[in-house]
Short mmCIF file of C-alpha atoms and ligand atoms in Angstrom, two decimals:
data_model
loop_
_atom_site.label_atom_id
_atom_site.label_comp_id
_atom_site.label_asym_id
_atom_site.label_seq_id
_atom_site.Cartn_x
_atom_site.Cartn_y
_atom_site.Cartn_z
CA UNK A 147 0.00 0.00 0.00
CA UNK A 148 0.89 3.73 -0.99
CA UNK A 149 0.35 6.20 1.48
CA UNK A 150 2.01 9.44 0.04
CA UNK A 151 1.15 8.81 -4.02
CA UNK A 152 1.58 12.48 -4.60
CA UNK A 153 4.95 12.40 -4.73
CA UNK A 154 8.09 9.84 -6.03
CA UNK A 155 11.07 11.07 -4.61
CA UNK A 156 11.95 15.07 -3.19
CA UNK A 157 14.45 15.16 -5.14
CA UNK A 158 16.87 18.48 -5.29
CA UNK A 159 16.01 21.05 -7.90
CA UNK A 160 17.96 24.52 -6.36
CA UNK A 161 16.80 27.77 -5.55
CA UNK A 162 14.84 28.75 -8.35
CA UNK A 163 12.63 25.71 -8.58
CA UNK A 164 8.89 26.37 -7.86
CA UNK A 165 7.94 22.79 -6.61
CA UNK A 166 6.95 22.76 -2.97
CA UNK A 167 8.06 19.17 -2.86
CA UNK A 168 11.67 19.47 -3.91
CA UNK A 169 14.79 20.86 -2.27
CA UNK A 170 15.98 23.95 -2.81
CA UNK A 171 19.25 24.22 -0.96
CA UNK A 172 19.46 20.35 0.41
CA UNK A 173 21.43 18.99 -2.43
CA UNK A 174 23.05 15.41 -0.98
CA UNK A 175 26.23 15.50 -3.01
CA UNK A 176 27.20 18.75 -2.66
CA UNK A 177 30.64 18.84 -1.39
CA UNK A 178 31.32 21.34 1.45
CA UNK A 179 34.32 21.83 3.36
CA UNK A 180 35.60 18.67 1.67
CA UNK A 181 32.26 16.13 2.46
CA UNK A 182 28.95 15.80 0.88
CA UNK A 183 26.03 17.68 2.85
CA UNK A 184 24.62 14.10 3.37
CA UNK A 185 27.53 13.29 5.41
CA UNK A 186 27.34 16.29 7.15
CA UNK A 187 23.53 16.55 7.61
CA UNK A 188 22.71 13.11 9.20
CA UNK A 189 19.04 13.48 9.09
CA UNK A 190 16.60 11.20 11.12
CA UNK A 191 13.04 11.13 11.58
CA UNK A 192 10.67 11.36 15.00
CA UNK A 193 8.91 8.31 15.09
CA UNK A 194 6.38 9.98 17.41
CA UNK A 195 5.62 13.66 15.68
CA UNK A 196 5.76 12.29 11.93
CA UNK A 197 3.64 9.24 12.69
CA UNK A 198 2.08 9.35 15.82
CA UNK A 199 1.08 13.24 16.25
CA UNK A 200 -2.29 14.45 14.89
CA UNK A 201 -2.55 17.55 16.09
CA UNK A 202 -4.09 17.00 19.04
CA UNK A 203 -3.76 20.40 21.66
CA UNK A 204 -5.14 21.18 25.02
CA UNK A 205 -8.09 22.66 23.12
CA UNK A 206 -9.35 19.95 20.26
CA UNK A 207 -9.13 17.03 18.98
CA UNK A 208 -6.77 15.94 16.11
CA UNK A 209 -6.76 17.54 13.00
CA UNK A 210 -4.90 15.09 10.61
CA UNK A 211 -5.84 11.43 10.28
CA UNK A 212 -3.12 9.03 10.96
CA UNK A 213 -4.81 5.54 11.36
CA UNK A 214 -2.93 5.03 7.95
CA UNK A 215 -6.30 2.87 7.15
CA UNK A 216 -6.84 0.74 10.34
CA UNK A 217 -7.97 0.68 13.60
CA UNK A 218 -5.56 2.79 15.96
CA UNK A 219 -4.34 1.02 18.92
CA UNK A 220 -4.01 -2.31 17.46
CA UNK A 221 -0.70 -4.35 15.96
CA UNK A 222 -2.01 -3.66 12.51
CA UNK A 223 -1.61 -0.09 13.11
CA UNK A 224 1.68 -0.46 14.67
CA UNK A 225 3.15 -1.99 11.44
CA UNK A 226 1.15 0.32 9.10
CA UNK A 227 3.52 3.15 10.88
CA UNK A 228 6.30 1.31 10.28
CA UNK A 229 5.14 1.39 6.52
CA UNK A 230 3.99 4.46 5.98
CA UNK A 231 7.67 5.74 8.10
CA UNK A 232 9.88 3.80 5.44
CA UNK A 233 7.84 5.29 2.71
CA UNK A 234 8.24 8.67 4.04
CA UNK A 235 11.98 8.30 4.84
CA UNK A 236 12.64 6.56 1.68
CA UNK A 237 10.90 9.21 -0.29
CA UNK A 238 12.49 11.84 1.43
CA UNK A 239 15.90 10.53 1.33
CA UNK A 240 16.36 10.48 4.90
CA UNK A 241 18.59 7.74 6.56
CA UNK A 242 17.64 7.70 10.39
CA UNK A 243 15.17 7.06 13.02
CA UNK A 244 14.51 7.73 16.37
CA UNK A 245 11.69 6.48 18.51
CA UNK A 246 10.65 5.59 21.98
CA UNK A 247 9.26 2.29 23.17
CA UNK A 248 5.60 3.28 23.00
CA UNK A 249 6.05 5.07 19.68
CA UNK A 250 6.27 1.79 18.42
CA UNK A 251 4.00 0.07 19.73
CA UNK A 252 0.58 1.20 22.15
CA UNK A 253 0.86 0.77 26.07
CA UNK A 254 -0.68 -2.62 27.27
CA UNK A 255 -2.43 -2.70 30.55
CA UNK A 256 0.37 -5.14 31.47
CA UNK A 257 4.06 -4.33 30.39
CA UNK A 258 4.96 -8.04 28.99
CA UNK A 259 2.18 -7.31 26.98
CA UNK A 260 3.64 -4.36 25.32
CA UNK A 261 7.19 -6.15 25.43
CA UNK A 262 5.47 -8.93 23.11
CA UNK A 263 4.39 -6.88 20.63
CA UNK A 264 7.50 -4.61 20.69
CA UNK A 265 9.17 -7.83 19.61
CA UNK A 266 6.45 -8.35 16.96
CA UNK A 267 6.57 -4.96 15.36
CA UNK A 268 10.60 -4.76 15.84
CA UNK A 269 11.29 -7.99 13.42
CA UNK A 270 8.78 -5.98 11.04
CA UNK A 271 11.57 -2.95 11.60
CA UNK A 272 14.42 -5.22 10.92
CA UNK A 273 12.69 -6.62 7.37
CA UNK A 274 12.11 -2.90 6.43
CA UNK A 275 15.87 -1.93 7.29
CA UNK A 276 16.74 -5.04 5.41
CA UNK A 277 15.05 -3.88 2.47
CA UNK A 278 16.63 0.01 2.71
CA UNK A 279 19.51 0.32 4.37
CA UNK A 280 18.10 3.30 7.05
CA UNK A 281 19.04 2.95 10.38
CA UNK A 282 18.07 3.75 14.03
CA UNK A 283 20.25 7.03 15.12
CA UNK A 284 18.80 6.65 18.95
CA UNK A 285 16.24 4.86 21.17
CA UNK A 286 14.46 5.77 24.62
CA UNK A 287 11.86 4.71 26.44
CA UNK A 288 8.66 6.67 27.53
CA UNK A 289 9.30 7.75 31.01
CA UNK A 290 6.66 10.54 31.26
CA UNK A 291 3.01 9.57 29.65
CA UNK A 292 1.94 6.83 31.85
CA UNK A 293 -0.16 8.38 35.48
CA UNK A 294 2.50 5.72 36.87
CA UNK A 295 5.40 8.05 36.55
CA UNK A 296 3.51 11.03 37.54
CA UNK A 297 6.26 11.65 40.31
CA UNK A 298 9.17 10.67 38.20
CA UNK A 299 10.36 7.33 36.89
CA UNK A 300 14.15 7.35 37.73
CA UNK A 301 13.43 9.77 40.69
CA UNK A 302 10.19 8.42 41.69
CA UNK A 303 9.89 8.45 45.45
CA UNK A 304 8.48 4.79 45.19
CA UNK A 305 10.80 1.72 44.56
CA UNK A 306 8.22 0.07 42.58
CA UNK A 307 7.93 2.77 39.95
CA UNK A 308 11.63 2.70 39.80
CA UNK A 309 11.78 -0.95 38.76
CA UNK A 310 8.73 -0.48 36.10
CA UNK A 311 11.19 2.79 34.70
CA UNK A 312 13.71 -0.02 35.09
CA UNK A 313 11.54 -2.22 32.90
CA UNK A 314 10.87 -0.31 30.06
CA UNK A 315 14.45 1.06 30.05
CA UNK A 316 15.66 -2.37 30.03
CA UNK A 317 13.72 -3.13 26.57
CA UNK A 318 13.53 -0.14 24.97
CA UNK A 319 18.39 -0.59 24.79
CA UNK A 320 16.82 -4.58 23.52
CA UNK A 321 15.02 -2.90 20.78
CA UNK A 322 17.43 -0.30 19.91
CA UNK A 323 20.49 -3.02 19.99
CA UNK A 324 18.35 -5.30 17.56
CA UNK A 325 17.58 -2.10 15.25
CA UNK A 326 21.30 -1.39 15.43
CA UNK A 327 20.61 1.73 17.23
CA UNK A 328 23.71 3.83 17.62
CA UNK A 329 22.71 5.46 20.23
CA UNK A 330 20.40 5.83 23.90
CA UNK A 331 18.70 8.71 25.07
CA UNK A 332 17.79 9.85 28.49
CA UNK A 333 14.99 12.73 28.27
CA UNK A 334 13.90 13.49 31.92
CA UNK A 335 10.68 14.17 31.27
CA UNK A 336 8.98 13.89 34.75
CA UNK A 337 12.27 13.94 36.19
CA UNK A 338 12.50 17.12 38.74
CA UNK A 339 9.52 18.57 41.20
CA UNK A 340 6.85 20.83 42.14
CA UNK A 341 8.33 21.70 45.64
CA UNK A 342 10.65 20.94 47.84
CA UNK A 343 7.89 20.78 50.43
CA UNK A 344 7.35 17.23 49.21
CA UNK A 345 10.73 16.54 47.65
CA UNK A 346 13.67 14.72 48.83
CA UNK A 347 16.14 16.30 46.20
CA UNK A 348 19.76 14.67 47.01
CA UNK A 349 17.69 11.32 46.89
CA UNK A 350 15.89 11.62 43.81
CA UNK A 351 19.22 12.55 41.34
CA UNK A 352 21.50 9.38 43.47
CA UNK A 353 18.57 7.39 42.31
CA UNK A 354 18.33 8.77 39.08
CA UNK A 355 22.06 8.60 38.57
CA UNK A 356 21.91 4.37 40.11
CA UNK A 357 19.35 4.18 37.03
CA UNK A 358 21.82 5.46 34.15
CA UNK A 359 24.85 3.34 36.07
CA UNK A 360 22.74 0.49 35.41
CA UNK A 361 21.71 1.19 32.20
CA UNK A 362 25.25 1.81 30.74
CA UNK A 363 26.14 -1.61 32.31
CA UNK A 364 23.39 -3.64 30.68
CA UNK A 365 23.75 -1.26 27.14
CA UNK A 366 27.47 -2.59 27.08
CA UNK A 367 26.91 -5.93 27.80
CA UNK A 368 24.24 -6.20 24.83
CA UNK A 369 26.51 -4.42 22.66
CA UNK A 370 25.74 -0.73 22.60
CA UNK A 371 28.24 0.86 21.05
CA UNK A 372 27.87 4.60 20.63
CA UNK A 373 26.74 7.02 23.53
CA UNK A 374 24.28 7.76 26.18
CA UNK A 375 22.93 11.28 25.89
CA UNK A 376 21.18 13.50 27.82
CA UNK A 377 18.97 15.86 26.70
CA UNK A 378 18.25 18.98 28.61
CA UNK A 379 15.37 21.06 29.27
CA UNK A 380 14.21 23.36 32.23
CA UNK A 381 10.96 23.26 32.44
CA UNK A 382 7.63 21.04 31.30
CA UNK A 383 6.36 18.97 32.16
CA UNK A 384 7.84 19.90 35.77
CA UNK A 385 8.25 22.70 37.02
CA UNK A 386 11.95 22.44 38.11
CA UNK A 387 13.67 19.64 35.63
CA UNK A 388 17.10 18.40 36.69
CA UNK A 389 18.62 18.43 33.51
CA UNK A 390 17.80 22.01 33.30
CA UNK A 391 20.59 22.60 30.75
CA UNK A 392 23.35 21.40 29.38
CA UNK A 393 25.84 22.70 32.03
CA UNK A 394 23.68 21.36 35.15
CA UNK A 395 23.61 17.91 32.70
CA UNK A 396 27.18 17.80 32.54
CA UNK A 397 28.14 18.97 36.57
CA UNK A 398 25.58 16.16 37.29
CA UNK A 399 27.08 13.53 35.09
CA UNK A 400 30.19 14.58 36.45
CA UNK A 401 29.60 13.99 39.77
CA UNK A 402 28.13 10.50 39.56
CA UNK A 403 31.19 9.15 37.23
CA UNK A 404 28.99 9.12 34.22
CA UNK A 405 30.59 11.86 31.70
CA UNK A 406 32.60 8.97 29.63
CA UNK A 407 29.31 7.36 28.90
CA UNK A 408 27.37 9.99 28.19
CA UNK A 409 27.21 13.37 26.02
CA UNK A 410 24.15 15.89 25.46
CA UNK A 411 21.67 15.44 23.06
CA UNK A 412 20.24 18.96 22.39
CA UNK A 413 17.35 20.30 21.37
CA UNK A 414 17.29 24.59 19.92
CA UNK A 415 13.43 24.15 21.47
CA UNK A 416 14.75 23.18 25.09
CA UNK A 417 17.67 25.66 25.14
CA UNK A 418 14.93 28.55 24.71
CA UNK A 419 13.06 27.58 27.15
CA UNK A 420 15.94 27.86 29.19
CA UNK A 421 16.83 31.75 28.07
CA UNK A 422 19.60 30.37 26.51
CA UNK A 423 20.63 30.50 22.15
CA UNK A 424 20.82 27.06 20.85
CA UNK A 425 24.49 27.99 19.73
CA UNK A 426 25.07 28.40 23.46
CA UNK A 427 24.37 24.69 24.88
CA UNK A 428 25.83 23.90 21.73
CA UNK A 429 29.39 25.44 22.75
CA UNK A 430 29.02 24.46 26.20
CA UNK A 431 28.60 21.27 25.11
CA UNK A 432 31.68 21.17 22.46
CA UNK A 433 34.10 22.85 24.87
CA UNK A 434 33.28 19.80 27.58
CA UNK A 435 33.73 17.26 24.90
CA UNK A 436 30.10 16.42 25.13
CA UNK A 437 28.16 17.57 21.74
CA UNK A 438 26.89 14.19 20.86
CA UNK A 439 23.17 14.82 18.99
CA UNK A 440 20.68 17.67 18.11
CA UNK A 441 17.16 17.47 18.35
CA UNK A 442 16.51 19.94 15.56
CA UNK A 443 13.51 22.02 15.77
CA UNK A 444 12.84 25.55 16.52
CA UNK A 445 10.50 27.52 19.43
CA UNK A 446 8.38 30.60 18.71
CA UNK A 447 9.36 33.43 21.10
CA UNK A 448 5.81 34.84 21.02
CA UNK A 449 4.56 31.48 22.49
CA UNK A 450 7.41 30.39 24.80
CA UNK A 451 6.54 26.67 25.37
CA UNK A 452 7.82 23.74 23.97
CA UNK A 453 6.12 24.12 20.11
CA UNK A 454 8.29 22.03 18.42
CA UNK A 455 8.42 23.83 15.22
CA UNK A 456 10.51 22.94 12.08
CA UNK A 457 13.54 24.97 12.11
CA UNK A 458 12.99 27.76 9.27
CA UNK A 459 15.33 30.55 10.79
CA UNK A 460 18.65 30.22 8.94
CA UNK A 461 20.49 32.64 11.52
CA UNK A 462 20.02 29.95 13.85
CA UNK A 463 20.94 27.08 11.93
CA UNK A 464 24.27 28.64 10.90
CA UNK A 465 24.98 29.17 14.24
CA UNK A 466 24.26 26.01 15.17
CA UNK A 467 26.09 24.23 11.92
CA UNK A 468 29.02 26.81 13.42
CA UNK A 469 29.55 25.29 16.48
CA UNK A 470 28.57 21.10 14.95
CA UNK A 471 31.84 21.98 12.51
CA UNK A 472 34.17 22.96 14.99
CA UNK A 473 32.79 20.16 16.99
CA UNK A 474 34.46 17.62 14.12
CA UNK A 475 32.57 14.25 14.18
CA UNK A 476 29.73 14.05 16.71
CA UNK A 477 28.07 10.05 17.61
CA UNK A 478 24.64 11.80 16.80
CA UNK A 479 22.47 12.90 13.93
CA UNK A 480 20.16 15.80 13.18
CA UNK A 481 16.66 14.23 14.81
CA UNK A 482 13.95 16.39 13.21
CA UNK A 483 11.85 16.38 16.83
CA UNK A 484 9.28 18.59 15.18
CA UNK A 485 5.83 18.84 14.33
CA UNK A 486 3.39 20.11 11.82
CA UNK A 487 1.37 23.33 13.27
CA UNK A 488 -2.53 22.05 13.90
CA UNK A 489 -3.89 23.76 10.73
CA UNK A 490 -1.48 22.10 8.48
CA UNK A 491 -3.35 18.93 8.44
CA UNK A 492 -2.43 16.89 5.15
CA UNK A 493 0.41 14.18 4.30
CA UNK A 494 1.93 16.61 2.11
CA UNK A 495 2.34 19.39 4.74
CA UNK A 496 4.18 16.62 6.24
CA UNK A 497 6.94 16.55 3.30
CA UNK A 498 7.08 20.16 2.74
CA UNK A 499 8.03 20.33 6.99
CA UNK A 500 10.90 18.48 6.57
CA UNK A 501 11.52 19.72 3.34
CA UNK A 502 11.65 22.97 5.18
CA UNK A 503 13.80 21.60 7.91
CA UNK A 504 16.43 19.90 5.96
CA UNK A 505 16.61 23.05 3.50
CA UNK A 506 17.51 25.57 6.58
CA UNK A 507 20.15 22.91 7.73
CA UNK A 508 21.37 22.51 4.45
CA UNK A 509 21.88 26.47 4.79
CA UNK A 510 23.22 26.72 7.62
CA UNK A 511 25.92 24.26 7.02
CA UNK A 512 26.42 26.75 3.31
CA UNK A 513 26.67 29.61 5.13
CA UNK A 514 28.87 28.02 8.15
CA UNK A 515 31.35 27.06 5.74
CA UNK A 516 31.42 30.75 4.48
CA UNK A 517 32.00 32.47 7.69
CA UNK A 518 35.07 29.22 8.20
CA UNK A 519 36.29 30.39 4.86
CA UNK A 520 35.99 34.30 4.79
CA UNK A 521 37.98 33.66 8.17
CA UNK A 522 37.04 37.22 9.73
CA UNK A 523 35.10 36.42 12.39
CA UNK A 524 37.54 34.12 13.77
CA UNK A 525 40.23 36.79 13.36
CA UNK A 526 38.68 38.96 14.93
CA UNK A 527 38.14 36.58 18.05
CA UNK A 528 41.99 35.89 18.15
CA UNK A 529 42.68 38.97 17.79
CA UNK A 530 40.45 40.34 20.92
CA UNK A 531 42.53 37.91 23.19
CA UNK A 532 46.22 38.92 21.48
CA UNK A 533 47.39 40.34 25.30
CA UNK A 534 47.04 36.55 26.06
CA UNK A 535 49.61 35.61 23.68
CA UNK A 536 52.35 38.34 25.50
CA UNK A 537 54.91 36.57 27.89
CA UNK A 538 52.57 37.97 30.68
CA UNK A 539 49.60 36.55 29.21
CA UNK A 540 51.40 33.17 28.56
CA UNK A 541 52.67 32.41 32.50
CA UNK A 542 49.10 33.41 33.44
CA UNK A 543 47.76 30.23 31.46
CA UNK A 544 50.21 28.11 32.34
CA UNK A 545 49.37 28.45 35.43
CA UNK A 546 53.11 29.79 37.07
CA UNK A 547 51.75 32.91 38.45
CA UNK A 548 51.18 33.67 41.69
CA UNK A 549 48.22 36.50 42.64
CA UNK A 550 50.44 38.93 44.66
CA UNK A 551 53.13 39.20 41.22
CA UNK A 552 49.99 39.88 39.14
CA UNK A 553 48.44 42.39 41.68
CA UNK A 554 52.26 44.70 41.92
CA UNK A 555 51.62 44.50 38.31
CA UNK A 556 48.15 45.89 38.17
CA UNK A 557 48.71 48.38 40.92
CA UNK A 558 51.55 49.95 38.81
CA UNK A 559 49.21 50.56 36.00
CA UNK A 560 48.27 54.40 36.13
CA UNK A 561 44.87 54.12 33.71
CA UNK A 562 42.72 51.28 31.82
CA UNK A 563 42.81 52.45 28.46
CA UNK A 564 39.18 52.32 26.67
CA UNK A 565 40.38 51.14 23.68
CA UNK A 566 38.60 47.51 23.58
CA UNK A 567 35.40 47.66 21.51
CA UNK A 568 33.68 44.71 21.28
CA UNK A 569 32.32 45.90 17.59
CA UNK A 570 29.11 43.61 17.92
CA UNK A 571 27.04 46.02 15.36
CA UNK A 572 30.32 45.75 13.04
CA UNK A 573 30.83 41.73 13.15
CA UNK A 574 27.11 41.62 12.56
CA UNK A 575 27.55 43.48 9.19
CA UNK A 576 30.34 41.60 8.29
CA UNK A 577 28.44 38.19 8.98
CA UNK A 578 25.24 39.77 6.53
CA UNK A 579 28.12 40.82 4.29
CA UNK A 580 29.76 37.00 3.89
CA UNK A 581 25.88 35.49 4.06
CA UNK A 582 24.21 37.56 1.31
CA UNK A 583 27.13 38.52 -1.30
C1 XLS B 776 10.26 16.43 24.92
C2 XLS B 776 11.45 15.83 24.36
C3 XLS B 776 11.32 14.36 23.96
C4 XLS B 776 12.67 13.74 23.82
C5 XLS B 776 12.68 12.25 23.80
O1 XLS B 776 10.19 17.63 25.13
O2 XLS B 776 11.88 16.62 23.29
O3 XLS B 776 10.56 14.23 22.82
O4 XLS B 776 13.32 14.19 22.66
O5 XLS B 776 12.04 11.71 24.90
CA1 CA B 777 13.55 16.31 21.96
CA1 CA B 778 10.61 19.50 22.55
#
């Protein structure tokens, strides 16, 4: 069965095409910086928003059909998403997947239930990978939508929720080893608290962090290869989330022994929410050796929740693409963790999202390799830190200085010269400069 007949393949075209369902800028073979832009750009798909998400909100009921011609909520619907997702992906072009457990499959009352007919629907997986040579970039399990875990799974203040989050975490590194999964993903969705009037803090992250030990263990021994990740956010579902960002996500892995196991997996959506740029847990994540995956979407500042829009704002993407270049090889993809607004309600608003998406990533990673090349931005970084190069500047680093030398030196110092613009208004003319010549 064909789900998406209006189309063959997107297929690139360039700029001046007209065709909504062709690629503009995302042209696979185009070598930049010495790689094809599919090398670069490792695209994946969310299992959840592409199939699973009908546009559903807080106000109404779905919008967009996705029974994909049977009954919702059974095994035949399971596998008709795992249809209708290779068609997509192979239509598209795209290489990778990511999922959670119950993505895949709908919650059974009892858990060996679901485990079943994960196993069921996963061989149907394998087949289709068989067939097409896509792959699973990450796996995680659905810690947050079940009332069970409506005090946490990992930092649930009951041992018995802990061992179902145990459970599911348990199958969902089965599933992703058998899919070949590169990767494992920790999202702490109702991981954090209301109030502290209720909350035993210190408790709930030792637990949490006992969960992950155990988790790395087990991934290991059944032959998980790449890395754990972490993906931050600071708020919602809870109101205080302990993976608030990425540096809180990296102290904390720190402190429990985890940071050779795991890296961040970030989302642009998550790090607004936090009143952070995207570029910013980006480099905080690069300079800790810990960039490992993006979830690529984009927020709406007017809205300031999690919206999960498809990135369209190419400032932001080059940016990013700045910071994933410097970065060299990350274990991660590009995971498209983004959704079609309510009113865009057909299968071909579906194409022309990602379409979107993968054309502002393809431009980003363009213009990234133009600000590399022009090489004046980076100049003028050095150049604002030259005193460090000076003999002075040197010892500092190295770390032979002691603070009473440096203070005789700054108290013979008469004046601070002003001399020391930052130029921000000037770099940002040069950057529209090397982006629209
Ligand atoms: C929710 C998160 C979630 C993770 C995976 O806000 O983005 O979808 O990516 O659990
Ligand atoms: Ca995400
Ligand atoms: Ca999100």
């Amino acid at each position: 069965m064909e789900y998406f007949n209006f189309v063959k393949k997107v297929v690139f075209e360039g700029p001046e095409s007209k065709n909504p369902l062709a690629y503009k800028f995302y042209d696979p073979e185009r070598i930049i910086l010495g790689k094809p832009m599919k090398e670069h750009l490792k695209f994946a798909m969310a299992w959840w928003h592409n199939l699973g998400a009908d546009g559903t909100d807080m106000f109404g009921r779905g919008t967009i059909d996705k029974s994909f011609g049977v009954v919702p909520g059974t095994l035949e619907h399971a596998k008709a998403k795992v249809d209708a997702g290779f068609e997509f992906m192979t239509k598209m072009g795209i290489k990778y997947f990511c999922f959670h457990d119950v993505d895949l499959v709908p919650e059974q009352k009892d858990i060996n239930d679901t485990n079943k007919m994960l196993d069921e629907v996963s061989d149907y997986i394998v087949e289709k990978q068989k067939e097409t040579g896509i792959k699973c970039l990450w796996g995680t399990a659905n810690l947050f939508g079940n009332p069970r875990y409506m005090c946490g799974g990992g930092t649930s203040n009951r041992v018995d929720v802990y061992c179902f989050a145990a459970a599911q975490i348990k199958k969902a590194l089965d599933i992703t080893v058998k899919l070949g999964g590169e990767n494992y993903v920790f999202w702490g969705g109702r991981e954090g608290y209301e109030t502290l009037l209720n909350t035993d803090m210190g408790l709930e992250e030792e637990n949490i962090a006992q969960l992950m030990k155990m988790a790395v263990e087990y991934g290991r021994k059944i032959g998980l290869k790449g890395d754990f990740y972490i993906e931050p956010k600071p708020k919602e579902p809870m109101k205080h989330q302990y993976d608030f960002d990425a540096a809180t996500s990296i102290g904390f892995l720190r402190k429990y022994g985890l940071d050779k196991d795991f890296k961040m997996n970030i989302e642009a959506n998550h790090a607004e929410l936090a009143k952070h740029t995207f570029e910013h847990e980006l480099r905080v994540s690069r300079l800790n050796g810990m960039l490992g995956s993006i979830d690529a979407n984009e927020g709406d500042c007017v809205l300031g929740w999690d919206v999960d829009r498809f990135p369209a704002n190419v400032y932001t993407a080059t940016f990013a693409m700045l910071e994933i270049l410097k970065a060299g090889k990350i274990s991660g993809g590009l995971n498209f963790d983004a959704k079609t607004r309510r009113a865009s309600n057909t299968f071909e608003d579906m194409f022309k999202a990602y379409i979107l998406g993968m054309d502002t990533w393809a431009l980003g990673l363009i213009n990234a390799a133009k600000i590399i090349e022009d090489g004046r931005i980076d100049k003028f970084v050095a150049d604002r830190y030259a005193t460090w190069n000076s003999d002075l500047g040197k010892k500092i680093r190295a770390g032979e200085c002691k603070l009473e030398e440096l203070a005789a030196i700054g108290c013979e110092q008469k004046f601070f010269s002003a001399e020391n613009s930052g130029r921000e208004e000037e770099l940002q003319e040069v950057l529209n400069s090397i982006l629209f010549r």
